[in-house]
GROMACS .gro file of C-alpha atoms in nm:
model
  296
    1MET     CA    1   0.613  -1.471   0.408
    2ARG     CA    2   0.320  -1.369   0.189
    3LEU     CA    3   0.337  -1.152  -0.124
    4VAL     CA    4   0.025  -0.934  -0.177
    5SER     CA    5  -0.013  -0.729  -0.497
    6SER     CA    6  -0.259  -0.456  -0.584
    7LEU     CA    7  -0.514  -0.571  -0.850
    8ARG     CA    8  -0.641  -0.347  -1.124
    9SER     CA    9  -0.848  -0.595  -1.317
   10ILE     CA   10  -0.985  -0.942  -1.262
   11ASP     CA   11  -0.817  -1.037  -1.593
   12THR     CA   12  -0.475  -1.012  -1.431
   13LEU     CA   13  -0.544  -1.256  -1.149
   14HIS     CA   14  -0.374  -1.544  -1.328
   15VAL     CA   15  -0.078  -1.328  -1.428
   16LEU     CA   16  -0.013  -1.223  -1.068
   17LYS     CA   17  -0.058  -1.577  -0.942
   18HIS     CA   18   0.186  -1.710  -1.194
   19ALA     CA   19   0.437  -1.436  -1.102
   20GLY     CA   20   0.431  -1.544  -0.734
   21ALA     CA   21   0.165  -1.344  -0.556
   22THR     CA   22  -0.011  -1.526  -0.271
   23GLY     CA   23  -0.287  -1.258  -0.248
   24VAL     CA   24  -0.435  -0.955  -0.418
   25LEU     CA   25  -0.544  -0.615  -0.271
   26ILE     CA   26  -0.856  -0.449  -0.414
   27GLY     CA   27  -1.059  -0.141  -0.342
   28ILE     CA   28  -1.427  -0.121  -0.275
   29GLU     CA   29  -1.659   0.156  -0.391
   30GLY     CA   30  -1.702   0.435  -0.139
   31LEU     CA   31  -1.428   0.324   0.105
   32SER     CA   32  -1.103   0.317  -0.098
   33TYR     CA   33  -0.869   0.551  -0.281
   34ARG     CA   34  -0.549   0.499  -0.483
   35SER     CA   35  -0.686   0.167  -0.606
   36SER     CA   36  -0.931   0.012  -0.855
   37ASN     CA   37  -1.266   0.008  -0.675
   38PHE     CA   38  -1.515  -0.270  -0.726
   39SER     CA   39  -1.881  -0.335  -0.630
   40ILE     CA   40  -1.986  -0.605  -0.386
   41GLU     CA   41  -2.096  -0.819  -0.683
   42GLN     CA   42  -1.767  -0.774  -0.862
   43ILE     CA   43  -1.575  -0.857  -0.541
   44GLN     CA   44  -1.764  -1.183  -0.512
   45SER     CA   45  -1.662  -1.268  -0.875
   46ILE     CA   46  -1.296  -1.188  -0.790
   47ILE     CA   47  -1.306  -1.399  -0.473
   48ASP     CA   48  -1.461  -1.692  -0.667
   49GLU     CA   49  -1.187  -1.688  -0.935
   50ALA     CA   50  -0.909  -1.615  -0.688
   51SER     CA   51  -1.014  -1.902  -0.467
   52ARG     CA   52  -1.019  -2.132  -0.771
   53ILE     CA   53  -0.649  -2.060  -0.849
   54GLY     CA   54  -0.528  -2.034  -0.490
   55LEU     CA   55  -0.511  -1.660  -0.421
   56GLU     CA   56  -0.626  -1.470  -0.115
   57VAL     CA   57  -0.828  -1.149  -0.157
   58TYR     CA   58  -0.784  -0.847   0.072
   59LEU     CA   59  -0.978  -0.521   0.079
   60GLN     CA   60  -0.806  -0.184   0.078
   61CYS     CA   61  -1.036   0.040   0.282
   62ASN     CA   62  -0.813   0.334   0.333
   63ARG     CA   63  -1.057   0.626   0.328
   64MET     CA   64  -1.108   0.802   0.661
   65ILE     CA   65  -1.467   0.786   0.786
   66GLU     CA   66  -1.672   1.092   0.863
   67GLU     CA   67  -1.957   1.076   1.118
   68GLU     CA   68  -2.221   1.081   0.839
   69ASP     CA   69  -2.038   0.795   0.662
   70LEU     CA   70  -2.088   0.547   0.954
   71PRO     CA   71  -2.428   0.408   0.842
   72PHE     CA   72  -2.278   0.336   0.498
   73LEU     CA   73  -1.974   0.171   0.650
   74ASP     CA   74  -2.192  -0.044   0.870
   75ARG     CA   75  -2.408  -0.151   0.574
   76THR     CA   76  -2.105  -0.228   0.363
   77LEU     CA   77  -1.923  -0.429   0.630
   78THR     CA   78  -2.246  -0.619   0.692
   79SER     CA   79  -2.260  -0.700   0.316
   80ILE     CA   80  -1.905  -0.834   0.306
   81SER     CA   81  -1.895  -1.008   0.638
   82SER     CA   82  -2.013  -1.333   0.475
   83LEU     CA   83  -1.755  -1.321   0.195
   84GLN     CA   84  -1.429  -1.513   0.204
   85ILE     CA   85  -1.211  -1.206   0.261
   86ALA     CA   86  -0.854  -1.278   0.382
   87GLY     CA   87  -0.831  -0.936   0.553
   88ILE     CA   88  -0.923  -0.566   0.554
   89TYR     CA   89  -0.658  -0.295   0.537
   90PHE     CA   90  -0.788   0.023   0.697
   91GLN     CA   91  -0.673   0.361   0.837
   92ASP     CA   92  -0.976   0.442   1.048
   93LEU     CA   93  -1.025   0.261   1.376
   94ALA     CA   94  -1.404   0.273   1.323
   95TYR     CA   95  -1.351  -0.054   1.136
   96VAL     CA   96  -1.248  -0.231   1.448
   97THR     CA   97  -1.556  -0.110   1.644
   98ILE     CA   98  -1.803  -0.211   1.369
   99LEU     CA   99  -1.637  -0.550   1.291
  100LYS     CA  100  -1.650  -0.631   1.655
  101LYS     CA  101  -2.020  -0.536   1.672
  102LEU     CA  102  -2.092  -0.762   1.374
  103GLY     CA  103  -1.902  -1.046   1.526
  104SER     CA  104  -1.697  -1.065   1.205
  105SER     CA  105  -1.394  -1.291   1.196
  106ILE     CA  106  -1.238  -1.109   0.893
  107PRO     CA  107  -0.875  -1.030   0.991
  108ARG     CA  108  -0.813  -0.659   1.074
  109ILE     CA  109  -0.492  -0.506   0.939
  110TYR     CA  110  -0.419  -0.149   1.052
  111ALA     CA  111  -0.232   0.042   0.783
  112PRO     CA  112  -0.208   0.412   0.866
  113GLU     CA  113   0.069   0.492   0.616
  114ALA     CA  114   0.338   0.656   0.838
  115MET     CA  115   0.230   0.622   1.197
  116ILE     CA  116   0.345   0.291   1.336
  117THR     CA  117   0.713   0.319   1.425
  118SER     CA  118   0.776   0.135   1.753
  119THR     CA  119   0.711  -0.190   1.937
  120ALA     CA  120   0.500   0.000   2.194
  121GLU     CA  121   0.259   0.114   1.925
  122VAL     CA  122   0.240  -0.230   1.764
  123GLY     CA  123   0.170  -0.395   2.100
  124ALA     CA  124  -0.099  -0.138   2.188
  125PHE     CA  125  -0.291  -0.192   1.862
  126LEU     CA  126  -0.268  -0.568   1.879
  127HIS     CA  127  -0.403  -0.544   2.233
  128CYS     CA  128  -0.707  -0.348   2.097
  129GLY     CA  129  -0.816  -0.635   1.874
  130ILE     CA  130  -0.616  -0.565   1.558
  131ASP     CA  131  -0.470  -0.876   1.400
  132ARG     CA  132  -0.167  -0.723   1.214
  133VAL     CA  133  -0.025  -0.377   1.143
  134VAL     CA  134   0.165  -0.228   0.851
  135LEU     CA  135   0.479  -0.051   0.959
  136ALA     CA  136   0.564   0.307   0.851
  137LYS     CA  137   0.742   0.330   0.515
  138GLU     CA  138   1.012   0.558   0.645
  139LEU     CA  139   1.169   0.310   0.897
  140THR     CA  140   1.518   0.177   0.859
  141LEU     CA  141   1.584  -0.194   0.811
  142GLU     CA  142   1.726  -0.206   1.164
  143GLU     CA  143   1.409  -0.060   1.313
  144ILE     CA  144   1.189  -0.293   1.104
  145LEU     CA  145   1.376  -0.605   1.212
  146HIS     CA  146   1.359  -0.494   1.581
  147ILE     CA  147   0.980  -0.460   1.565
  148ALA     CA  148   0.925  -0.774   1.355
  149LYS     CA  149   1.130  -0.989   1.591
  150ALA     CA  150   0.931  -0.864   1.887
  151PHE     CA  151   0.594  -0.951   1.714
  152PRO     CA  152   0.661  -1.241   1.470
  153ASN     CA  153   0.396  -1.269   1.190
  154LYS     CA  154   0.215  -0.967   1.322
  155VAL     CA  155   0.372  -0.690   1.110
  156GLU     CA  156   0.351  -0.621   0.738
  157LEU     CA  157   0.569  -0.400   0.514
  158PHE     CA  158   0.543  -0.202   0.191
  159GLY     CA  159   0.778  -0.394  -0.036
  160PHE     CA  160   0.753  -0.234  -0.386
  161GLY     CA  161   0.618   0.079  -0.550
  162HIS     CA  162   0.602   0.460  -0.512
  163ARG     CA  163   0.578   0.550  -0.145
  164PRO     CA  164   0.333   0.824  -0.041
  165MET     CA  165   0.520   1.139   0.081
  166SER     CA  166   0.238   1.369   0.180
  167PHE     CA  167  -0.136   1.355   0.211
  168SER     CA  168  -0.403   1.629   0.212
  169ARG     CA  169  -0.782   1.615   0.246
  170ARG     CA  170  -0.805   1.909   0.003
  171PRO     CA  171  -0.825   1.916  -0.377
  172MET     CA  172  -0.486   2.078  -0.402
  173VAL     CA  173  -0.450   2.029  -0.775
  174LYS     CA  174  -0.794   2.165  -0.865
  175ASN     CA  175  -0.734   2.456  -0.629
  176TYR     CA  176  -0.406   2.533  -0.804
  177LEU     CA  177  -0.558   2.505  -1.146
  178ASP     CA  178  -0.836   2.737  -1.048
  179GLU     CA  179  -0.577   2.989  -0.913
  180ILE     CA  180  -0.393   3.003  -1.251
  181GLY     CA  181  -0.713   2.984  -1.456
  182LYS     CA  182  -0.672   2.640  -1.608
  183ASP     CA  183  -0.922   2.366  -1.680
  184PRO     CA  184  -0.990   2.174  -1.350
  185MET     CA  185  -1.033   1.854  -1.556
  186LEU     CA  186  -0.653   1.850  -1.586
  187ALA     CA  187  -0.639   1.727  -1.230
  188GLN     CA  188  -0.775   1.390  -1.329
  189GLY     CA  189  -0.564   1.080  -1.412
  190TYR     CA  190  -0.231   0.928  -1.323
  191ASP     CA  191  -0.001   1.146  -1.543
  192LEU     CA  192   0.057   1.443  -1.323
  193ARG     CA  193   0.404   1.512  -1.178
  194ILE     CA  194   0.548   1.799  -0.974
  195GLN     CA  195   0.905   1.913  -0.913
  196GLU     CA  196   1.050   2.073  -0.605
  197ALA     CA  197   1.278   2.377  -0.638
  198GLN     CA  198   1.573   2.199  -0.457
  199ARG     CA  199   1.534   1.849  -0.618
  200GLN     CA  200   1.557   1.708  -0.965
  201GLY     CA  201   1.307   1.421  -0.942
  202LEU     CA  202   0.948   1.432  -1.076
  203TYR     CA  203   0.702   1.340  -0.803
  204PRO     CA  204   0.375   1.171  -0.903
  205ILE     CA  205   0.067   1.351  -0.764
  206LEU     CA  206  -0.280   1.201  -0.753
  207GLU     CA  207  -0.605   1.372  -0.672
  208GLU     CA  208  -0.918   1.175  -0.608
  209ASP     CA  209  -1.239   1.355  -0.508
  210LYS     CA  210  -1.109   1.591  -0.232
  211VAL     CA  211  -0.798   1.384  -0.144
  212THR     CA  212  -0.455   1.469  -0.277
  213THR     CA  213  -0.144   1.248  -0.235
  214ILE     CA  214   0.217   1.323  -0.342
  215PHE     CA  215   0.451   1.026  -0.398
  216ASP     CA  216   0.820   0.979  -0.395
  217ALA     CA  217   0.980   1.014  -0.734
  218SER     CA  218   1.176   0.690  -0.704
  219VAL     CA  219   1.043   0.329  -0.680
  220PHE     CA  220   1.113   0.167  -0.350
  221CYS     CA  221   1.202  -0.204  -0.346
  222ALA     CA  222   1.274  -0.443  -0.058
  223LEU     CA  223   1.391  -0.720  -0.289
  224ARG     CA  224   1.752  -0.733  -0.165
  225GLU     CA  225   1.639  -0.775   0.196
  226THR     CA  226   1.365  -1.030   0.130
  227LEU     CA  227   1.531  -1.318   0.317
  228THR     CA  228   1.631  -1.103   0.608
  229LEU     CA  229   1.272  -0.975   0.649
  230GLN     CA  230   1.132  -1.325   0.615
  231LYS     CA  231   1.364  -1.463   0.876
  232ALA     CA  232   1.275  -1.181   1.119
  233GLY     CA  233   0.908  -1.282   1.099
  234VAL     CA  234   0.756  -1.016   0.863
  235HIS     CA  235   0.412  -1.158   0.772
  236THR     CA  236   0.355  -0.988   0.428
  237LEU     CA  237   0.526  -0.772   0.172
  238ILE     CA  238   0.283  -0.546  -0.019
  239ALA     CA  239   0.345  -0.449  -0.380
  240GLU     CA  240   0.163  -0.160  -0.551
  241ASP     CA  241   0.161  -0.083  -0.925
  242LEU     CA  242   0.042   0.275  -0.901
  243PHE     CA  243   0.216   0.483  -1.181
  244LEU     CA  244   0.393   0.173  -1.299
  245PRO     CA  245   0.348  -0.069  -1.589
  246GLN     CA  246   0.216  -0.410  -1.498
  247ALA     CA  247   0.539  -0.574  -1.618
  248SER     CA  248   0.737  -0.407  -1.330
  249ILE     CA  249   0.515  -0.551  -1.054
  250VAL     CA  250   0.506  -0.893  -1.224
  251GLU     CA  251   0.890  -0.894  -1.239
  252TYR     CA  252   0.915  -0.788  -0.875
  253LEU     CA  253   0.686  -1.077  -0.767
  254ARG     CA  254   0.871  -1.326  -0.992
  255LEU     CA  255   1.218  -1.226  -0.860
  256THR     CA  256   1.105  -1.212  -0.498
  257THR     CA  257   0.972  -1.560  -0.527
  258GLU     CA  258   1.300  -1.675  -0.688
  259VAL     CA  259   1.497  -1.518  -0.408
  260GLN     CA  260   1.288  -1.716  -0.164
  261ASN     CA  261   1.376  -2.023  -0.364
  262GLY     CA  262   1.756  -1.961  -0.374
  263LEU     CA  263   1.832  -1.684  -0.628
  264ASP     CA  264   2.103  -1.443  -0.511
  265PRO     CA  265   1.926  -1.121  -0.385
  266GLN     CA  266   2.190  -0.895  -0.541
  267GLU     CA  267   2.146  -1.056  -0.882
  268ALA     CA  268   1.764  -1.031  -0.851
  269PHE     CA  269   1.796  -0.662  -0.762
  270GLN     CA  270   2.012  -0.592  -1.069
  271GLN     CA  271   1.767  -0.779  -1.291
  272LEU     CA  272   1.469  -0.578  -1.164
  273ASN     CA  273   1.667  -0.254  -1.194
  274GLN     CA  274   1.688  -0.315  -1.568
  275VAL     CA  275   1.308  -0.319  -1.587
  276VAL     CA  276   1.243  -0.020  -1.356
  277LYS     CA  277   1.485   0.203  -1.171
  278ILE     CA  278   1.455   0.108  -0.799
  279ASP     CA  279   1.613   0.202  -0.461
  280GLU     CA  280   1.592   0.097  -0.099
  281GLY     CA  281   1.463   0.421   0.043
  282PHE     CA  282   1.554   0.465   0.409
  283PHE     CA  283   1.644   0.102   0.473
  284HIS     CA  284   2.002   0.194   0.536
  285GLN     CA  285   1.963   0.568   0.597
  286LYS     CA  286   1.750   0.745   0.849
  287THR     CA  287   1.480   0.981   0.709
  288ASN     CA  288   1.626   1.301   0.856
  289ALA     CA  289   1.960   1.240   0.679
  290THR     CA  290   1.795   1.343   0.347
  291LYS     CA  291   1.668   1.690   0.444
  292VAL     CA  292   1.758   1.968   0.210
  293GLU     CA  293   1.827   2.313   0.361
  294VAL     CA  294   1.645   2.587   0.184
  295SER     CA  295   1.790   2.934   0.197
  296LYS     CA  296   1.567   3.209   0.339
   0.00000   0.00000   0.00000
């Protein structure tokens, strides 16, 4: 089972490799959000160095494509089609159409955040020419194992980080700041948090251009179930460091690798929990069991 980590800087390639990553996930200018975005030239440099030390490089192309963006997408995919890319993670199915037209052999990984929840959906997308899919982050462990066993080495899973809770194609933070008469520049950066009236946690919120994403307050971690997921045929676990210090993702990669090599998963979970407070999300509890009733 592969371990793919988000990459913020080419300087951290060796750190992630040493920690146990088998691949890195990077953004590309104009097609990505929630990631560090690089130019074609920078991506080539990252690929060259990653190849030298034995790391695969994946592209995070998670922006939805508007009609007027199609020529740019075509040009960009044409530019990268000759690069040694291990795969493209995307949300918009326009990628499938254009990659087919270009005759590109770059693996296509469909990652629509919260949509893929059944074997029927996985089978349909694989039939359409998609190589692998990333399952919804809200599934239970039982549901994940059922799908993974039906399609061995065809499904991937978010394994570590803050899970996105809601997504809007509106600049919600800037709109709010404008409503209360505050400087819209306050919407920038990774330090914003919001709090619900009925919950105690602080939820990270990120606004990029006109896209706003709210994340879970807790840090999800699949560490304790690593061996179970591996045995079921999960192809890749993805680790994201958004809102987290690099030390936490390095420790997750290190401990996951040690679990694969024989370390007790419970001991590994406890060790990581000393570095960053983690939980297992909905692995053992269906999503609707967490609803909060709000009085009218």
